[in-house]
């Protein structure tokens, strides 16, 4: 997280921008690290939740605190290249573009939105809590008639994928992924469109092939 924020502070961007960091009740030393290193920086706003409330509530708090017309989500393990923000903002080259992403998959880290549209659709749907919440938000804005734009804006995803070791860990992994995929049902219920069907690999109107995830 410290490297992520330092990378955002080092951006080469010709105009003004702000950094909002939402600490979703982390039980480790996150609050101390943020306060010690960034509390006196006027470019940074720190928001601390006393208890964990889920990624949707955390991001909605960040959106509510934002004062610029474009809001870009960046995960805590993604370190932006110096021209990242310039390339992200260049994607909003038309008023028809509502969402710009350097991640793909209709949302995720490094995805930006017009704030007026975020407010119009009510931000992240907190019913999701985690997983598919970013895709749902993009689809809600697309449902209004706005375009989704994919751009090449570089960042380092400083994240090592952890693979399950042994049968018991694999079983726990499968159960966790199945729990996440309950949100596929919610996404499909809210957006029964051709775009969503292709994204979720829906067959016969209701079946999802789990091999696309596992």
PDB file of N, CA and C in Angstrom, residues 106 135 138-139 142-143 148 187-188 191-202:
ATOM      1  N   UNK A 106     -14.563  -5.512 -17.948  1.00  0.00           N
ATOM      2  CA  UNK A 106     -15.615  -4.586 -17.502  1.00  0.00           C
ATOM      3  C   UNK A 106     -15.415  -4.117 -16.071  1.00  0.00           C
ATOM      4  N   UNK A 135     -17.948  -5.103 -12.109  1.00  0.00           N
ATOM      5  CA  UNK A 135     -18.611  -5.387 -13.378  1.00  0.00           C
ATOM      6  C   UNK A 135     -20.044  -4.864 -13.365  1.00  0.00           C
ATOM      7  N   UNK A 138     -20.045  -1.108 -13.942  1.00  0.00           N
ATOM      8  CA  UNK A 138     -19.826  -0.786 -15.347  1.00  0.00           C
ATOM      9  C   UNK A 138     -21.071  -1.046 -16.176  1.00  0.00           C
ATOM     10  N   UNK A 139     -21.718  -2.194 -15.941  1.00  0.00           N
ATOM     11  CA  UNK A 139     -22.932  -2.527 -16.686  1.00  0.00           C
ATOM     12  C   UNK A 139     -24.044  -1.509 -16.412  1.00  0.00           C
ATOM     13  N   UNK A 142     -23.289   1.394 -18.554  1.00  0.00           N
ATOM     14  CA  UNK A 142     -23.546   1.031 -19.951  1.00  0.00           C
ATOM     15  C   UNK A 142     -25.041   0.959 -20.232  1.00  0.00           C
ATOM     16  N   UNK A 143     -25.815   0.504 -19.254  1.00  0.00           N
ATOM     17  CA  UNK A 143     -27.275   0.444 -19.423  1.00  0.00           C
ATOM     18  C   UNK A 143     -27.877   1.832 -19.631  1.00  0.00           C
ATOM     19  N   UNK A 148     -18.065   1.851 -22.745  1.00  0.00           N
ATOM     20  CA  UNK A 148     -16.943   1.329 -21.959  1.00  0.00           C
ATOM     21  C   UNK A 148     -15.715   1.347 -22.852  1.00  0.00           C
ATOM     22  N   UNK A 187     -25.492 -10.820 -10.683  1.00  0.00           N
ATOM     23  CA  UNK A 187     -25.130 -10.030 -11.857  1.00  0.00           C
ATOM     24  C   UNK A 187     -26.045 -10.363 -13.037  1.00  0.00           C
ATOM     25  N   UNK A 188     -26.285 -11.636 -13.270  1.00  0.00           N
ATOM     26  CA  UNK A 188     -27.128 -12.073 -14.384  1.00  0.00           C
ATOM     27  C   UNK A 188     -28.579 -11.661 -14.158  1.00  0.00           C
ATOM     28  N   UNK A 191     -28.624  -7.931 -14.956  1.00  0.00           N
ATOM     29  CA  UNK A 191     -28.227  -7.547 -16.317  1.00  0.00           C
ATOM     30  C   UNK A 191     -28.364  -8.737 -17.274  1.00  0.00           C
ATOM     31  N   UNK A 192     -29.581  -9.182 -17.563  1.00  0.00           N
ATOM     32  CA  UNK A 192     -29.767 -10.325 -18.479  1.00  0.00           C
ATOM     33  C   UNK A 192     -29.621  -9.892 -19.942  1.00  0.00           C
ATOM     34  N   UNK A 193     -28.393  -9.460 -20.280  1.00  0.00           N
ATOM     35  CA  UNK A 193     -28.108  -8.929 -21.610  1.00  0.00           C
ATOM     36  C   UNK A 193     -27.123  -9.835 -22.338  1.00  0.00           C
ATOM     37  N   UNK A 194     -26.962  -9.586 -23.639  1.00  0.00           N
ATOM     38  CA  UNK A 194     -26.015 -10.362 -24.431  1.00  0.00           C
ATOM     39  C   UNK A 194     -24.587 -10.136 -23.948  1.00  0.00           C
ATOM     40  N   UNK A 195     -24.269  -8.905 -23.543  1.00  0.00           N
ATOM     41  CA  UNK A 195     -22.924  -8.596 -23.046  1.00  0.00           C
ATOM     42  C   UNK A 195     -22.628  -9.387 -21.777  1.00  0.00           C
ATOM     43  N   UNK A 196     -23.591  -9.423 -20.862  1.00  0.00           N
ATOM     44  CA  UNK A 196     -23.402 -10.166 -19.611  1.00  0.00           C
ATOM     45  C   UNK A 196     -23.336 -11.666 -19.870  1.00  0.00           C
ATOM     46  N   UNK A 197     -24.154 -12.167 -20.793  1.00  0.00           N
ATOM     47  CA  UNK A 197     -24.141 -13.595 -21.127  1.00  0.00           C
ATOM     48  C   UNK A 197     -22.781 -14.018 -21.664  1.00  0.00           C
ATOM     49  N   UNK A 198     -22.194 -13.175 -22.503  1.00  0.00           N
ATOM     50  CA  UNK A 198     -20.861 -13.474 -23.044  1.00  0.00           C
ATOM     51  C   UNK A 198     -19.808 -13.403 -21.947  1.00  0.00           C
ATOM     52  N   UNK A 199     -19.929 -12.398 -21.076  1.00  0.00           N
ATOM     53  CA  UNK A 199     -18.953 -12.216 -20.008  1.00  0.00           C
ATOM     54  C   UNK A 199     -18.954 -13.396 -19.041  1.00  0.00           C
ATOM     55  N   UNK A 200     -20.145 -13.888 -18.674  1.00  0.00           N
ATOM     56  CA  UNK A 200     -20.260 -14.986 -17.707  1.00  0.00           C
ATOM     57  C   UNK A 200     -20.251 -16.362 -18.378  1.00  0.00           C
ATOM     58  N   UNK A 201     -20.197 -16.399 -19.715  1.00  0.00           N
ATOM     59  CA  UNK A 201     -20.261 -17.653 -20.457  1.00  0.00           C
ATOM     60  C   UNK A 201     -21.548 -18.414 -20.140  1.00  0.00           C
ATOM     61  N   UNK A 202     -22.669 -17.705 -20.147  1.00  0.00           N
ATOM     62  CA  UNK A 202     -23.962 -18.304 -19.831  1.00  0.00           C
ATOM     63  C   UNK A 202     -24.435 -19.160 -21.007  1.00  0.00           C
TER      64      UNK A 202
END
